[in-house]
Amino acid sequence: MDAIVKKRIKQVIKGDQDAFGEIVELYKNSIYQLCFRMLGNRHEAEDIAQEAFIRAYVNIKSFNQDLKFSTWLFRIATNLCIDRMRKKKPDHYLDAEVAGTDGLTMYSQIPSNTPLPETELESLELQETVQKEILKLPDKYRSAIVLKYMEELSLNEISEILDLPLGTVKTRIHRGREALRQQLRYV
Amino acid sequence: MCPEQIIELMHEYLDEEITPEHERTLREHLQSCKDCEALFNELKKTIAFVKSVSYMQAPDDFTANVLARLPKEKKKIWMQRWVKNHPMLAAASLFFILMMGSLFSTWNEDREFSVTKQKNLVVQNNTVIVPKGETVKGDVIVRNGKLKIEGEVQGDVTVINGEKYLASAGHVTGQIDEVNEVFDWIWYHIKKTTHDVVQIFEEQPETK
């Protein structure tokens, strides 16, 4: 796969947008998931994930081809997410939490047509709980936890993506794990 | 409270970076300490929960939306891809463009008076005269000038971008052509090329 990606990147550098489309196809799910886990909102996640790919395209000439492309792409996306989290304004998206309710989103205000089977409902609840707890983590722990357990990247890759020493990454993951444990222990 | 160094070993274990020696210490401690065992299980459960959160898929039109937001592609690349996908068509159109180009340029550059060199042809200013009673052998081509035929031409006569007068006594054994418009000119060229090619093939057996 790395060889294909390298070849496509050479084509993209020449300006071939079809080749870039193939790169987007390869990484769109992981980048979208990263953004959603970091931001907790589908609209924002899609917007930021698209932005990450566009930045990668525009700056492709500054990408060092000896390095792993996915690391570089994850770095762009993570930085964009952290920027967005810092200047987050009050929003009115459907999956934003409704004020005064505990974790209810606008989606839950829309009546659903099909009743969910109980097991699916339970797993959905678990997913929502986990997502909610991840969103409560301070952003430096959140990015490390999402990259480690949702994107399943190695500690070395995470250290490259976050541009931090390995030891710092480990500390953040340890603290993130501990914070999540305290929230999720009774689930 | 669990001892700090045991919690550290738990994290080493969860990072999959624990040495066999440390792992033995951890396991021995967990068997003797219920608190630490509970904490360790909670940590493992937490990780399992976080990992279990289903894999997410980007919206269907994600790639199309990204591509639509990219800055405009360079013309060159678009051409290259088109050529790659339609090689025959590309070759044909390239040939056509070059041919048209060369024809137009010869038409445009070729504004000077010229005439085929033949015995008995008289040239006055830009007028070529086939004098009365004389016979010109071979094809006569006049460019950008007039042609007066008072005698006889044994061959074809072509006047490009000019005029011809055929006197009542004048006589041409071959065809008479007048070329004045670009398209006539192109048609003339195509006919000439075909004629030349045919002649080459016809001549070959004779040379043997």
Coordinates of N, CA, C and O in Angstrom, one line a residue, chain B residues 32-101:
Chain B
S32 N -2.4 -10.9 45.3 CA -2.5 -10.6 46.8 C -3.3 -9.4 47.1 O -3.7 -9.2 48.3
C33 N -3.6 -8.5 46.1 CA -4.3 -7.3 46.4 C -5.5 -7.1 45.6 O -5.5 -6.9 44.4
K34 N -6.7 -7.2 46.3 CA -8.0 -7.1 45.6 C -8.2 -5.7 45.0 O -8.8 -5.6 43.9
D35 N -7.8 -4.6 45.7 CA -8.0 -3.3 45.2 C -7.3 -3.1 43.8 O -7.8 -2.5 42.9
C36 N -6.0 -3.6 43.8 CA -5.3 -3.4 42.6 C -5.9 -4.2 41.5 O -5.9 -3.8 40.3
E37 N -6.3 -5.4 41.8 CA -6.9 -6.3 40.8 C -8.2 -5.6 40.2 O -8.3 -5.6 38.9
A38 N -9.0 -5.0 41.0 CA -10.2 -4.3 40.5 C -9.8 -3.1 39.6 O -10.4 -2.9 38.5
L39 N -8.8 -2.4 40.1 CA -8.4 -1.2 39.3 C -7.9 -1.7 37.9 O -8.2 -1.1 36.9
F40 N -7.1 -2.7 38.0 CA -6.5 -3.2 36.7 C -7.6 -3.7 35.7 O -7.6 -3.4 34.5
N41 N -8.6 -4.4 36.3 CA -9.7 -4.8 35.5 C -10.5 -3.6 34.9 O -11.0 -3.7 33.8
E42 N -10.7 -2.6 35.7 CA -11.4 -1.4 35.3 C -10.7 -0.8 34.1 O -11.3 -0.3 33.1
L43 N -9.4 -0.7 34.2 CA -8.6 -0.1 33.1 C -8.7 -0.9 31.9 O -8.9 -0.3 30.8
K44 N -8.7 -2.2 32.0 CA -8.8 -3.1 30.8 C -10.2 -2.9 30.2 O -10.3 -2.9 29.0
K45 N -11.2 -2.9 31.1 CA -12.6 -2.7 30.6 C -12.7 -1.4 29.8 O -13.4 -1.3 28.8
T46 N -12.1 -0.3 30.4 CA -12.2 1.0 29.8 C -11.7 1.0 28.4 O -12.3 1.5 27.4
I47 N -10.5 0.3 28.2 CA -9.9 0.3 26.9 C -10.8 -0.5 26.0 O -11.0 -0.1 24.8
A48 N -11.3 -1.6 26.5 CA -12.2 -2.4 25.6 C -13.4 -1.6 25.1 O -13.8 -1.6 24.0
F49 N -14.0 -0.8 26.0 CA -15.1 0.1 25.7 C -14.7 1.1 24.6 O -15.4 1.2 23.6
V50 N -13.6 1.7 24.8 CA -13.1 2.8 23.9 C -12.9 2.1 22.5 O -13.3 2.6 21.5
K51 N -12.3 0.9 22.5 CA -12.0 0.2 21.2 C -13.3 -0.3 20.6 O -13.4 -0.4 19.4
S52 N -14.3 -0.6 21.4 CA -15.5 -1.2 20.8 C -16.4 -0.1 20.1 O -17.2 -0.5 19.3
V53 N -16.1 1.1 20.4 CA -16.9 2.2 19.7 C -16.7 1.9 18.2 O -15.6 1.9 17.7
S54 N -17.9 1.8 17.5 CA -17.8 1.2 16.2 C -17.0 2.1 15.2 O -16.9 3.4 15.4
Y55 N -16.4 1.5 14.3 CA -15.6 2.1 13.3 C -16.5 3.0 12.5 O -17.6 2.7 12.1
M56 N -16.1 4.3 12.2 CA -16.9 5.2 11.6 C -16.6 5.3 10.1 O -15.5 5.2 9.7
Q57 N -17.7 5.6 9.3 CA -17.5 5.8 7.9 C -17.8 7.2 7.5 O -18.8 7.8 8.0
A58 N -17.0 7.7 6.7 CA -17.2 9.1 6.2 C -18.4 9.1 5.3 O -18.8 8.1 4.8
P59 N -19.1 10.3 5.2 CA -20.3 10.3 4.4 C -20.0 9.9 2.9 O -18.8 10.0 2.5
D60 N -21.0 9.4 2.2 CA -20.8 8.9 0.9 C -20.1 9.9 -0.1 O -19.3 9.5 -0.9
D61 N -20.6 11.1 0.0 CA -20.1 12.1 -1.0 C -18.8 12.8 -0.5 O -18.4 13.9 -1.1
F62 N -18.1 12.2 0.5 CA -17.0 12.9 1.1 C -15.9 13.2 0.0 O -15.5 14.4 -0.1
T63 N -15.5 12.2 -0.7 CA -14.4 12.4 -1.6 C -14.8 13.4 -2.7 O -14.0 14.3 -3.0
A64 N -16.0 13.3 -3.2 CA -16.4 14.2 -4.3 C -16.4 15.7 -3.7 O -16.0 16.6 -4.4
N65 N -16.8 15.8 -2.5 CA -16.8 17.2 -1.9 C -15.4 17.7 -1.7 O -15.2 18.9 -1.9
V66 N -14.5 16.9 -1.3 CA -13.1 17.3 -1.2 C -12.6 17.8 -2.6 O -12.0 18.9 -2.7
L67 N -12.8 16.9 -3.6 CA -12.3 17.2 -4.9 C -12.9 18.5 -5.4 O -12.2 19.3 -6.1
A68 N -14.2 18.7 -5.1 CA -14.9 19.9 -5.6 C -14.3 21.2 -4.9 O -14.3 22.3 -5.5
R69 N -13.7 21.0 -3.7 CA -13.2 22.2 -3.0 C -11.7 22.4 -3.4 O -11.1 23.4 -2.9
L70 N -11.1 21.6 -4.1 CA -9.7 21.8 -4.5 C -9.5 22.9 -5.4 O -10.4 23.2 -6.2
P71 N -8.3 23.6 -5.4 CA -8.1 24.6 -6.4 C -8.1 23.9 -7.8 O -7.8 22.8 -7.9
K72 N -8.4 24.7 -8.8 CA -8.5 24.2 -10.2 C -7.3 23.5 -10.6 O -6.1 23.9 -10.4
E73 N -7.5 22.3 -11.3 CA -6.4 21.5 -11.8 C -5.7 22.2 -13.0 O -6.4 23.0 -13.7
K74 N -4.5 22.0 -13.1 CA -3.7 22.6 -14.2 C -4.2 22.0 -15.6 O -4.4 20.8 -15.7
K75 N -4.3 22.8 -16.6 CA -4.7 22.4 -17.9 C -3.8 21.3 -18.4 O -4.3 20.3 -19.0
K76 N -2.5 21.4 -18.2 CA -1.6 20.4 -18.7 C -1.9 19.0 -18.3 O -1.9 18.1 -19.1
I77 N -2.3 18.9 -17.0 CA -2.6 17.5 -16.4 C -3.8 17.0 -17.1 O -3.9 15.8 -17.5
W78 N -4.8 17.9 -17.3 CA -6.1 17.5 -17.9 C -5.8 16.9 -19.3 O -6.3 15.9 -19.7
M79 N -4.9 17.6 -20.0 CA -4.6 17.2 -21.4 C -3.9 15.9 -21.3 O -4.2 15.0 -22.1
Q80 N -2.9 15.7 -20.4 CA -2.1 14.5 -20.3 C -3.1 13.3 -20.1 O -2.9 12.3 -20.7
R81 N -4.0 13.5 -19.2 CA -4.9 12.4 -18.8 C -5.8 12.0 -20.0 O -6.0 10.9 -20.4
W82 N -6.2 13.1 -20.7 CA -7.1 12.9 -21.9 C -6.3 12.1 -23.0 O -6.8 11.2 -23.6
V83 N -5.1 12.5 -23.2 CA -4.2 11.8 -24.2 C -4.0 10.4 -23.8 O -4.1 9.5 -24.6
K84 N -3.8 10.1 -22.5 CA -3.6 8.8 -22.0 C -4.9 7.9 -22.2 O -4.8 6.7 -22.6
N85 N -6.0 8.5 -22.0 CA -7.3 7.7 -22.1 C -7.7 7.6 -23.6 O -8.4 6.6 -23.9
H86 N -7.4 8.5 -24.4 CA -7.8 8.4 -25.8 C -6.6 8.5 -26.8 O -6.5 9.5 -27.5
P87 N -5.7 7.5 -26.8 CA -4.5 7.7 -27.6 C -4.7 7.9 -29.1 O -4.1 8.7 -29.7
M88 N -5.6 7.1 -29.6 CA -5.9 7.2 -31.1 C -6.4 8.5 -31.4 O -6.0 9.1 -32.4
L89 N -7.4 8.9 -30.7 CA -8.1 10.2 -30.9 C -7.1 11.3 -30.8 O -7.1 12.3 -31.6
A90 N -6.2 11.2 -29.8 CA -5.2 12.3 -29.6 C -4.3 12.3 -30.8 O -4.0 13.4 -31.3
A91 N -3.8 11.2 -31.2 CA -2.9 11.1 -32.4 C -3.5 11.7 -33.6 O -3.0 12.5 -34.3
A92 N -4.8 11.3 -33.8 CA -5.5 11.8 -35.0 C -5.7 13.3 -34.9 O -5.5 14.0 -35.9
S93 N -6.1 13.8 -33.7 CA -6.3 15.3 -33.7 C -5.0 16.1 -33.8 O -5.0 17.1 -34.4
L94 N -4.0 15.5 -33.2 CA -2.7 16.2 -33.3 C -2.3 16.3 -34.8 O -1.9 17.3 -35.3
F95 N -2.4 15.2 -35.5 CA -2.1 15.1 -36.9 C -2.9 16.2 -37.7 O -2.4 17.0 -38.5
F96 N -4.2 16.2 -37.4 CA -5.1 17.1 -38.0 C -4.7 18.6 -37.8 O -4.6 19.4 -38.7
I97 N -4.4 18.9 -36.5 CA -4.0 20.3 -36.1 C -2.8 20.7 -36.9 O -2.7 21.8 -37.4
L98 N -1.8 19.8 -36.9 CA -0.5 20.1 -37.5 C -0.7 20.3 -39.0 O -0.2 21.2 -39.6
M99 N -1.6 19.5 -39.6 CA -1.8 19.6 -41.1 C -2.5 20.9 -41.4 O -2.0 21.6 -42.3
M100 N -3.5 21.2 -40.6 CA -4.2 22.4 -40.9 C -3.3 23.6 -40.7 O -3.3 24.5 -41.5
G101 N -2.5 23.6 -39.6 CA -1.6 24.6 -39.3 C -0.6 24.9 -40.5 O -0.4 26.0 -40.9

